[in-house]
Coordinates of N, CA and C and ligand atoms in Angstrom, one line a residue:
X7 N -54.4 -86.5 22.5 CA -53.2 -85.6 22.5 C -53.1 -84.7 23.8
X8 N -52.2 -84.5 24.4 CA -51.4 -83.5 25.8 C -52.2 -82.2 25.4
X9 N -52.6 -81.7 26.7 CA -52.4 -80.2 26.1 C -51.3 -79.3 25.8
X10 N -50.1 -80.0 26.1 CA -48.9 -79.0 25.7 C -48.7 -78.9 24.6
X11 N -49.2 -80.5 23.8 CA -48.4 -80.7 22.7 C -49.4 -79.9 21.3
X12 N -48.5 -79.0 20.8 CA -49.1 -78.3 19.5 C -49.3 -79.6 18.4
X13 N -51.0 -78.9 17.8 CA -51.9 -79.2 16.7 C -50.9 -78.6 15.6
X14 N -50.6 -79.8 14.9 CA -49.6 -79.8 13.7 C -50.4 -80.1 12.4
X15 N -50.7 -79.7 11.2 CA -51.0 -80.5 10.4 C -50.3 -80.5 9.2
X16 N -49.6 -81.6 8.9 CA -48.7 -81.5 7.6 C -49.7 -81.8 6.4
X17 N -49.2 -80.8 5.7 CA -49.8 -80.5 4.2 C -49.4 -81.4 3.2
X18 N -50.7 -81.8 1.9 CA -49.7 -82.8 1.0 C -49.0 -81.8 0.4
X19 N -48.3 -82.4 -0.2 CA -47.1 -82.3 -1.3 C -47.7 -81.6 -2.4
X20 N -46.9 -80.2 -2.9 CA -47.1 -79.3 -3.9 C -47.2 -80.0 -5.2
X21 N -48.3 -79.7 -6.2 CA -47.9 -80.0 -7.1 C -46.6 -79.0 -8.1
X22 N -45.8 -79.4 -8.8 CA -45.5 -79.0 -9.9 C -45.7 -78.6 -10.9
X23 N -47.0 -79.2 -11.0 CA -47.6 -78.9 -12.7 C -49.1 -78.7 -12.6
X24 N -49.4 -77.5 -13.6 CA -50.8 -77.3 -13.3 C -51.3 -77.4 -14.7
X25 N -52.7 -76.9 -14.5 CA -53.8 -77.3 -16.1 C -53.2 -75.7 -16.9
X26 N -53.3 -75.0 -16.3 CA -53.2 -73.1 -16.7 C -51.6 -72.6 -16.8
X27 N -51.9 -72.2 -17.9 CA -50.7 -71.7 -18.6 C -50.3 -70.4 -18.0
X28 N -48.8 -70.3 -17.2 CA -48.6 -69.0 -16.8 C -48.9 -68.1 -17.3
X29 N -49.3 -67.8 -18.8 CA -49.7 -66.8 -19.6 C -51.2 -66.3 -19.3
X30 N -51.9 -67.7 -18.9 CA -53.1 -67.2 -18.9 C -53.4 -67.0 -17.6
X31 N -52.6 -67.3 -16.7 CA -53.1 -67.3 -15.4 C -52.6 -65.6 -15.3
X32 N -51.6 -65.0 -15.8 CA -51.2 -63.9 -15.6 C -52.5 -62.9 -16.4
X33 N -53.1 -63.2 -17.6 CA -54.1 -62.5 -18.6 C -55.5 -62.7 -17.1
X34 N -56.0 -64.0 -16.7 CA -57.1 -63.8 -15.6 C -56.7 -63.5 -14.5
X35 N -55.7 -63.3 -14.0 CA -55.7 -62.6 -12.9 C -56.6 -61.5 -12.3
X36 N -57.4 -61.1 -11.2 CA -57.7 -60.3 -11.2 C -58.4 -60.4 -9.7
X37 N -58.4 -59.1 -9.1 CA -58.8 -58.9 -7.5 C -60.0 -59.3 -7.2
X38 N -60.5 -60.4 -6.5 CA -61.6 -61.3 -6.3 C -62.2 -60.4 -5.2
X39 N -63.7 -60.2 -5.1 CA -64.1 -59.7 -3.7 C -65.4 -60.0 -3.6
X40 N -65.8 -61.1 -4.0 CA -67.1 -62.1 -4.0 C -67.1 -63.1 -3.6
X41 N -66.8 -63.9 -2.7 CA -66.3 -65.4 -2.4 C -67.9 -66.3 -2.2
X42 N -67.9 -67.2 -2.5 CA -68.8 -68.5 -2.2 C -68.2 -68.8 -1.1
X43 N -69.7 -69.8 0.1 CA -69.1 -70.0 1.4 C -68.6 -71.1 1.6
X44 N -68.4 -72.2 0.0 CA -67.4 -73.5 -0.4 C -66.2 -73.3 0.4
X45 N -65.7 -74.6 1.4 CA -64.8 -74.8 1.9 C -63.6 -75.1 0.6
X46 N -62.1 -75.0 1.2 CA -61.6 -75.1 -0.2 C -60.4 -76.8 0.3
X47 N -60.3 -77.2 -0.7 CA -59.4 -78.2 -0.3 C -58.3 -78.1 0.7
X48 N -57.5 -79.3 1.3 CA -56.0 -78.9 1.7 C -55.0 -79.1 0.5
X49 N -55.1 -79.6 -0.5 CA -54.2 -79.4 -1.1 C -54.0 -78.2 -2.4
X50 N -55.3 -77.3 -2.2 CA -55.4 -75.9 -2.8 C -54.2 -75.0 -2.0
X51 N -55.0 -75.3 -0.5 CA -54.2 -74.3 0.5 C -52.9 -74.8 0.8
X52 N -52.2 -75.8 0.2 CA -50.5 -76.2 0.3 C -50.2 -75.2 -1.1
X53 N -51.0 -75.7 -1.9 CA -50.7 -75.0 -3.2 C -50.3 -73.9 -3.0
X54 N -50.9 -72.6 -2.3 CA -51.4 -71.4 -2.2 C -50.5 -71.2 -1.1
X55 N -50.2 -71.9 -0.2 CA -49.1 -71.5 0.4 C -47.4 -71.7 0.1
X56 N -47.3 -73.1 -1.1 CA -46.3 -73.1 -1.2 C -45.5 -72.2 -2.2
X57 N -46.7 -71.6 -2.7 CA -46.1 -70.1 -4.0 C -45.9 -69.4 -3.2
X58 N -46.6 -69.2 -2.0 CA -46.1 -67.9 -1.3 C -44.8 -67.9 -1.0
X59 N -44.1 -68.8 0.0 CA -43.0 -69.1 0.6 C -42.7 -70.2 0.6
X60 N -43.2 -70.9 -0.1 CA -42.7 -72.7 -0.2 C -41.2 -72.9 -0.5
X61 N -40.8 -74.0 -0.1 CA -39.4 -74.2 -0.8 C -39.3 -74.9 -2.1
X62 N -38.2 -74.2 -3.1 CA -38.7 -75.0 -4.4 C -37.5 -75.5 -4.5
X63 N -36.5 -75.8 -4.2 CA -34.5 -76.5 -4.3 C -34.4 -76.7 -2.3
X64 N -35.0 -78.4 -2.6 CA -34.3 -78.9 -1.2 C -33.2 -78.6 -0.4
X65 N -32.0 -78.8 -1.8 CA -30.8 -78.7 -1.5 C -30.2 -77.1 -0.8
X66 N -30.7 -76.4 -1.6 CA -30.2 -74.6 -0.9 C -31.3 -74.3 0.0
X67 N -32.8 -74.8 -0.2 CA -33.2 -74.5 0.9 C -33.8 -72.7 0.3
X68 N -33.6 -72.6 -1.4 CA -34.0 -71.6 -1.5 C -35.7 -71.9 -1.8
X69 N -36.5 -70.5 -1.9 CA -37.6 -70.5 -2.1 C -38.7 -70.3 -3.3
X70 N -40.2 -70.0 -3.4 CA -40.6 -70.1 -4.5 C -40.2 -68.5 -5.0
X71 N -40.5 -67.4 -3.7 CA -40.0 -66.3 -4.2 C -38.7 -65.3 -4.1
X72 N -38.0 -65.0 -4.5 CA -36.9 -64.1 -4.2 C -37.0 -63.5 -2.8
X73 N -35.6 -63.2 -2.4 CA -35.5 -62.6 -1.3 C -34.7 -61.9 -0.8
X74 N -33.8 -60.8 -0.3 CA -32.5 -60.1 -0.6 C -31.7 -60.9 0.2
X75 N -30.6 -61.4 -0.2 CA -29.4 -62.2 0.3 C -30.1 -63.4 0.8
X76 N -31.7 -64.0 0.7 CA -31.4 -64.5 1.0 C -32.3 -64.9 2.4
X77 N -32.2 -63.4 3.2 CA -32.4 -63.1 4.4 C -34.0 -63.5 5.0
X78 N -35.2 -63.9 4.0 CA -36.2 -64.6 4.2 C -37.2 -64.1 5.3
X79 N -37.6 -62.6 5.5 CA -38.1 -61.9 6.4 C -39.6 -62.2 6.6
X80 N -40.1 -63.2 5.6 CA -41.6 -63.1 5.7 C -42.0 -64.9 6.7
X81 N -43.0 -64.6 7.3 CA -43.8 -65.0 8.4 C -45.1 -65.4 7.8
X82 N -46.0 -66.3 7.1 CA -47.5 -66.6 6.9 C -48.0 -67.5 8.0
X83 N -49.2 -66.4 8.1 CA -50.2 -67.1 8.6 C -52.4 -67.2 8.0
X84 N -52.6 -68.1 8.6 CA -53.5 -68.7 7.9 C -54.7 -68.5 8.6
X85 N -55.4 -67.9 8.6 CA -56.9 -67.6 9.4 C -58.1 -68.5 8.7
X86 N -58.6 -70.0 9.2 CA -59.7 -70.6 9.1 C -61.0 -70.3 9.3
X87 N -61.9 -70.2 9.0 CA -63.2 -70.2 9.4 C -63.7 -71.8 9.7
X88 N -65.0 -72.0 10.1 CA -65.3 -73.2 10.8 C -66.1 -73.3 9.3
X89 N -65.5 -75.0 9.3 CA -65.7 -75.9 8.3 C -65.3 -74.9 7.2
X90 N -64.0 -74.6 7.0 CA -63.6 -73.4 5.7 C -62.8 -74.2 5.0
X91 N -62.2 -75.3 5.6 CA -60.9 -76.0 4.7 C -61.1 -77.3 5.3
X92 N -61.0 -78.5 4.4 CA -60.9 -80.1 4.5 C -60.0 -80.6 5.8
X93 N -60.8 -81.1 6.7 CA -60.3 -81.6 7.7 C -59.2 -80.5 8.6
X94 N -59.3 -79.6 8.4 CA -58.9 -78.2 9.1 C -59.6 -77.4 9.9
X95 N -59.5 -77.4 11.3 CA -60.8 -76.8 12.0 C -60.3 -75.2 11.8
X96 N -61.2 -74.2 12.8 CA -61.1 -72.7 12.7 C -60.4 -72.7 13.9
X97 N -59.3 -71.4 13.3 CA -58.1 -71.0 13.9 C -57.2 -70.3 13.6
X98 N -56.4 -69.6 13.7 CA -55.3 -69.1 13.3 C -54.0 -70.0 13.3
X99 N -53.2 -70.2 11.9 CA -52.2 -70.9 12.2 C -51.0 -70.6 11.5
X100 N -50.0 -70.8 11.6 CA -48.8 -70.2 11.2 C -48.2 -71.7 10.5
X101 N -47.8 -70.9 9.2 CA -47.1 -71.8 7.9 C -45.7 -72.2 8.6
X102 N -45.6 -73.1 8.6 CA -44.0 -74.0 9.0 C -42.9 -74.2 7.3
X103 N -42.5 -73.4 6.8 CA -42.0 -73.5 5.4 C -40.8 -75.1 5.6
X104 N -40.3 -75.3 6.5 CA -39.2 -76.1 6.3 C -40.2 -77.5 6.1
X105 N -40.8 -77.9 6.8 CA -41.7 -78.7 6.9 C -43.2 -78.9 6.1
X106 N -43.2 -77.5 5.9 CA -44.9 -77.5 5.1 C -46.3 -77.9 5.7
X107 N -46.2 -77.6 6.4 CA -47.1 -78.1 7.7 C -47.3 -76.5 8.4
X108 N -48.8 -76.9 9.2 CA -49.4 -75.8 10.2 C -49.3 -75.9 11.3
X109 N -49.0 -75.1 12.4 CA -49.1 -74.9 13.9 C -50.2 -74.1 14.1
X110 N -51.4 -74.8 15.1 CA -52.3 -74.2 15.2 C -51.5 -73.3 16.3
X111 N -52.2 -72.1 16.1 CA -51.2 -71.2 17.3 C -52.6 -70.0 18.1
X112 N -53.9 -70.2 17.4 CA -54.9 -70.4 18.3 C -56.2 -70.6 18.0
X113 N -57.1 -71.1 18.7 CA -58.6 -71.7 18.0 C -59.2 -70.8 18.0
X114 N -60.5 -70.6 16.8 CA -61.5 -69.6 17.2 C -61.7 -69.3 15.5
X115 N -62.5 -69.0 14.9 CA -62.9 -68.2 13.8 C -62.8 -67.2 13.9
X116 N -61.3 -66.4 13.7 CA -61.3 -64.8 14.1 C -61.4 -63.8 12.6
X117 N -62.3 -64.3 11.7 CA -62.2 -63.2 10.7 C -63.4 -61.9 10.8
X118 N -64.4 -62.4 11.5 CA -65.2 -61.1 11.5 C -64.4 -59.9 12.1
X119 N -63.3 -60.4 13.0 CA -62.8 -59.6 14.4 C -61.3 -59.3 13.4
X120 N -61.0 -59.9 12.1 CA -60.0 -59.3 11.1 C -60.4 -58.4 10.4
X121 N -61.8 -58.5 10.2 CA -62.4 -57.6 9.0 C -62.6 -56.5 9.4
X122 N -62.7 -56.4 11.0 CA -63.6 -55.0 11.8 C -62.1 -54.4 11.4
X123 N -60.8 -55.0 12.1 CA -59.7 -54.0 11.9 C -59.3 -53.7 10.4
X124 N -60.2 -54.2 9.8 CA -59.2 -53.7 8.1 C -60.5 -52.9 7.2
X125 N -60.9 -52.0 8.0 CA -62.2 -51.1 7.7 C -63.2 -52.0 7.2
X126 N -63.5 -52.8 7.7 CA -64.5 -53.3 7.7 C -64.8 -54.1 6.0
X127 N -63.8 -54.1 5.2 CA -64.1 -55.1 4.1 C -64.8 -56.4 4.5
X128 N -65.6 -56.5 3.7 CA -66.4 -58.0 4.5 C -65.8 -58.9 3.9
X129 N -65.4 -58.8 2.6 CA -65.0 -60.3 1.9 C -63.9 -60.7 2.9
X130 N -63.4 -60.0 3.7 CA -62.4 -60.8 4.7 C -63.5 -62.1 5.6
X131 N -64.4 -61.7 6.0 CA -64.6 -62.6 6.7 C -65.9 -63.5 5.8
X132 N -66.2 -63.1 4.5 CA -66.8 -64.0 3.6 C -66.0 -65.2 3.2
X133 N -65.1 -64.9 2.8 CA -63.9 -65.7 2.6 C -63.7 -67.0 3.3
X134 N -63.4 -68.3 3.1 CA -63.4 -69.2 4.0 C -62.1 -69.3 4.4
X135 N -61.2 -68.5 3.9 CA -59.5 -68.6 4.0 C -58.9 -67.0 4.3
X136 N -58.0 -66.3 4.8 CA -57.5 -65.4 4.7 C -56.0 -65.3 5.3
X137 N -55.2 -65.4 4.2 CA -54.0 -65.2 4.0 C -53.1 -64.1 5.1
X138 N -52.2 -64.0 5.8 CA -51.5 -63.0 6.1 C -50.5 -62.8 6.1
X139 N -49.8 -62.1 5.4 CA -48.3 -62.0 5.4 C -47.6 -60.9 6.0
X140 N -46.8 -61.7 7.2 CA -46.2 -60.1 8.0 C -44.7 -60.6 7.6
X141 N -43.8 -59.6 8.0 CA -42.5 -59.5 7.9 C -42.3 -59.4 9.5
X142 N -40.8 -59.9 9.6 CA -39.9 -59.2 10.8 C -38.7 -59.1 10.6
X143 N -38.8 -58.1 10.1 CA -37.8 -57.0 9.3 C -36.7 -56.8 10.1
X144 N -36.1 -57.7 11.4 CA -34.9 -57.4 11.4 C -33.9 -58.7 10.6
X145 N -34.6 -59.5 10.4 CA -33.7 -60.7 9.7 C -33.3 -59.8 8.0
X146 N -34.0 -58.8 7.7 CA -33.5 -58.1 6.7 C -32.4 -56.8 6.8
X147 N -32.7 -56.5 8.0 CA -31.9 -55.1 8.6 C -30.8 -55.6 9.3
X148 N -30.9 -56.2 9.8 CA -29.3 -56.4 10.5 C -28.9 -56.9 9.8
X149 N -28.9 -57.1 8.0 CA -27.8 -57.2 7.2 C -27.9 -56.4 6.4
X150 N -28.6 -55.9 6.0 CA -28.9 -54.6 4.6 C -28.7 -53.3 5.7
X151 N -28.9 -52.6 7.0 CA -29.3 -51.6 7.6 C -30.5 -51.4 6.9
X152 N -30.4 -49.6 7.1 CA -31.4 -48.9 6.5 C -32.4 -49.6 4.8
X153 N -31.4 -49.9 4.4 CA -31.8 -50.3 3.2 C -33.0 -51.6 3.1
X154 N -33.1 -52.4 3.9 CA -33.3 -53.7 4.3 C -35.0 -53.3 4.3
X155 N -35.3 -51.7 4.7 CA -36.4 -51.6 5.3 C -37.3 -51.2 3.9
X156 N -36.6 -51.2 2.7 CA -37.3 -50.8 1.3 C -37.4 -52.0 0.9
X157 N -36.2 -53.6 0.9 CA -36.1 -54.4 0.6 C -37.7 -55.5 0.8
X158 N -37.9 -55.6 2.1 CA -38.9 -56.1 3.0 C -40.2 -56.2 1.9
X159 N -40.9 -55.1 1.9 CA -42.3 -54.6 1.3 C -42.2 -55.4 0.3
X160 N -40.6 -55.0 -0.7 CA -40.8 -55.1 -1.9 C -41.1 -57.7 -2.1
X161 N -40.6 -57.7 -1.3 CA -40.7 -59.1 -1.0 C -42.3 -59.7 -1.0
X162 N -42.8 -58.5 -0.3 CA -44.2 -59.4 0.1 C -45.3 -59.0 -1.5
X163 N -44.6 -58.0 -2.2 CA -45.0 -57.7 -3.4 C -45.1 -58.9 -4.2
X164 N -43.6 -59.9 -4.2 CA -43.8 -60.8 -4.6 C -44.3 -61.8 -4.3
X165 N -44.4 -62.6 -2.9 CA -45.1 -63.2 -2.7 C -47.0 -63.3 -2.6
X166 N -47.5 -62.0 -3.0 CA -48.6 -61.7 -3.0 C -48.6 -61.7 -4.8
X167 N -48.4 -61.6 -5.3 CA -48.3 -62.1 -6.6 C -48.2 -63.5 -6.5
X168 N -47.1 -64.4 -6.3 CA -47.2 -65.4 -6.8 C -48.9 -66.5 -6.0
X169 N -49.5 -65.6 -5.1 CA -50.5 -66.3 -4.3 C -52.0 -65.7 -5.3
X170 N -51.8 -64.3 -5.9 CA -52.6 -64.4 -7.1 C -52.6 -65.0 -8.0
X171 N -51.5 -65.3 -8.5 CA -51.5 -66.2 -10.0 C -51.8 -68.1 -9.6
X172 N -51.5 -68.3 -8.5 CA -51.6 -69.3 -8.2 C -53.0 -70.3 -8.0
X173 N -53.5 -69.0 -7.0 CA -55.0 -68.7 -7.0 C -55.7 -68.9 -8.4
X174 N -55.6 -67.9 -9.2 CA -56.2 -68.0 -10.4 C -55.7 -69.4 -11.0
X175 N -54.5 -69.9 -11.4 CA -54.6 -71.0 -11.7 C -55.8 -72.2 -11.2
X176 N -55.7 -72.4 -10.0 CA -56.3 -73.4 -9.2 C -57.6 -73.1 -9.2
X177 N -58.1 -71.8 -10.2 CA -60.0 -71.5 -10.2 C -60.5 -70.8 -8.9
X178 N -59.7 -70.3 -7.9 CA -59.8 -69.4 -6.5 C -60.0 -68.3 -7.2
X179 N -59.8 -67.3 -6.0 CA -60.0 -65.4 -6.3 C -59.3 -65.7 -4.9
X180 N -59.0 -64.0 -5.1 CA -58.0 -63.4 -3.9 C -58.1 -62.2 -4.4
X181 N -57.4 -61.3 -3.2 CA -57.5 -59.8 -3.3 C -56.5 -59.3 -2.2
X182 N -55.5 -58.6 -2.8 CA -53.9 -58.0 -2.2 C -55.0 -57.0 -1.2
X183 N -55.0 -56.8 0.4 CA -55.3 -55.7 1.2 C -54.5 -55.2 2.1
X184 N -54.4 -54.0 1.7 CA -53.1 -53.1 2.7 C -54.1 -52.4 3.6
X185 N -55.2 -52.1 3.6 CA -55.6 -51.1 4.2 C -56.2 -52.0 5.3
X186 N -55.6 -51.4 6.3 CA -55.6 -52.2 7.8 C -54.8 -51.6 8.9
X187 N -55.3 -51.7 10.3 CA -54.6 -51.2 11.4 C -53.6 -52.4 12.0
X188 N -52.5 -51.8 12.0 CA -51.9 -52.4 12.1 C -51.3 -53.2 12.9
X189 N -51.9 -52.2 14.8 CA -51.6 -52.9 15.6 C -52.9 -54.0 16.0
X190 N -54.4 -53.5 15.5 CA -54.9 -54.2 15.8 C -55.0 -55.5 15.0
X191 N -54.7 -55.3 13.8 CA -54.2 -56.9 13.3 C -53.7 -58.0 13.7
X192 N -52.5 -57.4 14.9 CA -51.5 -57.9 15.3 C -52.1 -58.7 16.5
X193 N -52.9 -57.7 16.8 CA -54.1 -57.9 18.5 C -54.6 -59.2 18.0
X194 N -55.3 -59.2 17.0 CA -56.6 -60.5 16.4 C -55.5 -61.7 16.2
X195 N -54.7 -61.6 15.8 CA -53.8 -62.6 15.7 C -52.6 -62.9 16.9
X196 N -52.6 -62.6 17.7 CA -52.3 -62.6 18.9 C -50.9 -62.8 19.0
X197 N -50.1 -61.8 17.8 CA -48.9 -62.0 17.8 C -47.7 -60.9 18.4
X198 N -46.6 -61.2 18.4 CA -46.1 -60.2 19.4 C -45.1 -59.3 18.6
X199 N -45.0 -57.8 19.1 CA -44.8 -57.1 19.0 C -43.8 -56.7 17.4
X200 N -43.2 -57.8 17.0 CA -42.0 -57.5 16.0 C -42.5 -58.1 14.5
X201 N -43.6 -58.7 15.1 CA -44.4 -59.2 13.5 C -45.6 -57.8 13.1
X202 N -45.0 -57.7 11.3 CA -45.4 -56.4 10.5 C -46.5 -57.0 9.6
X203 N -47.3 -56.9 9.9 CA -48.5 -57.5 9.1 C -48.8 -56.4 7.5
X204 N -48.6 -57.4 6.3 CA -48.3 -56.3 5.5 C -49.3 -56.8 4.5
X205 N -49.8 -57.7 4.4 CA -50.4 -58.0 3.5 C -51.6 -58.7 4.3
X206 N -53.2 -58.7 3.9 CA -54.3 -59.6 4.1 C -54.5 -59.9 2.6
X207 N -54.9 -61.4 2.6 CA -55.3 -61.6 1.1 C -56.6 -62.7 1.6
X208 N -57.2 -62.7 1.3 CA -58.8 -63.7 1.4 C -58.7 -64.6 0.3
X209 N -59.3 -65.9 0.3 CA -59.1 -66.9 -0.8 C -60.5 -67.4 -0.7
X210 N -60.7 -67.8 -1.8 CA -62.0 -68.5 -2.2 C -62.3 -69.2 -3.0
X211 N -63.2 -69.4 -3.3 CA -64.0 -69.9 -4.8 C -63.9 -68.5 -5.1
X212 N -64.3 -67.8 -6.5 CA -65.2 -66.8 -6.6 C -66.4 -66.8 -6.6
X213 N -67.4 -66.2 -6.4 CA -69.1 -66.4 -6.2 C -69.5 -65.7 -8.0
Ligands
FMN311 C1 -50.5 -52.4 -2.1 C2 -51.9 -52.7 -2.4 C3 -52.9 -52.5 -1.5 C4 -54.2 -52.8 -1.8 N1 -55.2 -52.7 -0.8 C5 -56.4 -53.1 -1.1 C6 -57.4 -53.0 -0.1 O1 -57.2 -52.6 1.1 N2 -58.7 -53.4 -0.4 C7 -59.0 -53.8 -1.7 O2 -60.2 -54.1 -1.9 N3 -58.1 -53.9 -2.7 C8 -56.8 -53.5 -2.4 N4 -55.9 -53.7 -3.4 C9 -56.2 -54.2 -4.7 C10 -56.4 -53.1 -5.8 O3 -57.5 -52.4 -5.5 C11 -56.4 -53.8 -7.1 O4 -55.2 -54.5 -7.4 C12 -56.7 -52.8 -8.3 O5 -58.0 -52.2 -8.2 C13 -56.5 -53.3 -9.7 O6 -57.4 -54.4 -9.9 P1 -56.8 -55.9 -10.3 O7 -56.0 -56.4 -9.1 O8 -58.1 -56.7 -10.5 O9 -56.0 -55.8 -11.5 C14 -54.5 -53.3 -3.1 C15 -53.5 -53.6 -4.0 C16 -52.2 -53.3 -3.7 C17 -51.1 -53.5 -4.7

């Protein structure tokens, strides 16, 4: 392969149907912060990504979670550890929703160097997966204004839910983390200036 040309990897196909009853996945839910150093499948991590922001109606092109008008402000990306996920090397890579597929967007195992910015929680970089959900809150503001900027959060609320229950279904753990600096988040992932990093969530086995 070129070096110009970006490391793509298309994900399989979401399932539909799982073993765990939304009722019970909603009763075991609960904030994981023990992980085993078990790599996790790729088609856990389509799973896990496609509750976050997956598409679930081809045709509208709408998603798994709600979103105001529509406006679809949220951005995932995916921090690997080496040998953390099946045939996935370590890197940071950003979720492609139309496609379902990853762009590696840079190589390295950067979670020890995530964990130092998010007060030092280790399970971030115990974790063989960690989740990130930023916003760029003007695809919400230049059509809501002011309002747009309460809309946003409330979004990644739900997408961080549906990446818990999902989780739990599939026999994972995870854990919602807000407490984090924000620009250096942004530094470790080497993204530019308009991406809101709002959510870290770590995935695992639980230990
Ligand atoms: C907005 C938000 C921010 C959170 N930030 C952190 C965090 O930085 N670190 C952490 O360990 N847990 C964090 N949590 C998880 C909570 O501590 C956890 O949900 C709470 O203790 C209840 O436990 P449960 O999720 O198992 O029901 C956060 C949860 C929310 C909703």
């Amino acid at each position: 392969m070129g070096a110009s040309q970006p490391v793509q990897i298309y994900l399989p196909s979401p399932s539909q149907k799982g073993i765990m009853s939304l009722e019970e996945a909603i009763t075991r839910r609960r904030s994981v912060r023990h992980f085993t150093p078990e790599s996790i499948s790729q088609s856990q991590l389509s799973q896990i990504l496609w509750s976050a922001q997956g598409i679930s109606n081809t045709s509208s092109g709408y998603r798994t979670v709600p979103s105001a008008g529509a406006t679809y402000p949220l951005e995932i990306f995916v921090v690997c550890g080496t040998n953390c996920v099946e045939k996935i090397g370590d890197g940071i890579y950003h979720y492609n929703i139309d496609s379902h597929s990853l762009t590696l967007h840079y190589r390295g195992d950067v979670r020890l160097d995530l964990a130092r910015v998010a007060l030092n929680q280790e399970f971030i970089y115990e974790a063989p997966v960690d989740i990130i959900i930023c916003a760029l809150y003007e695809r919400t503001t230049l059509h809501y204004g002011s309002r747009g900027e309460r809309y946003v959060p409330i979004e990644v609320g739900h997408a961080g839910q549906n990446i818990y229950l999902q989780a739990t279904a599939l026999g994972l753990g995870t854990v919602a983390i807000g407490a984090f600096h924000d620009v250096e988040v942004r530094e470790v992932l080497r993204l530019d200036k308009q991406y809101k990093p709002l959510y870290i969530m770590p995935l695992g086995k639980p230990a």
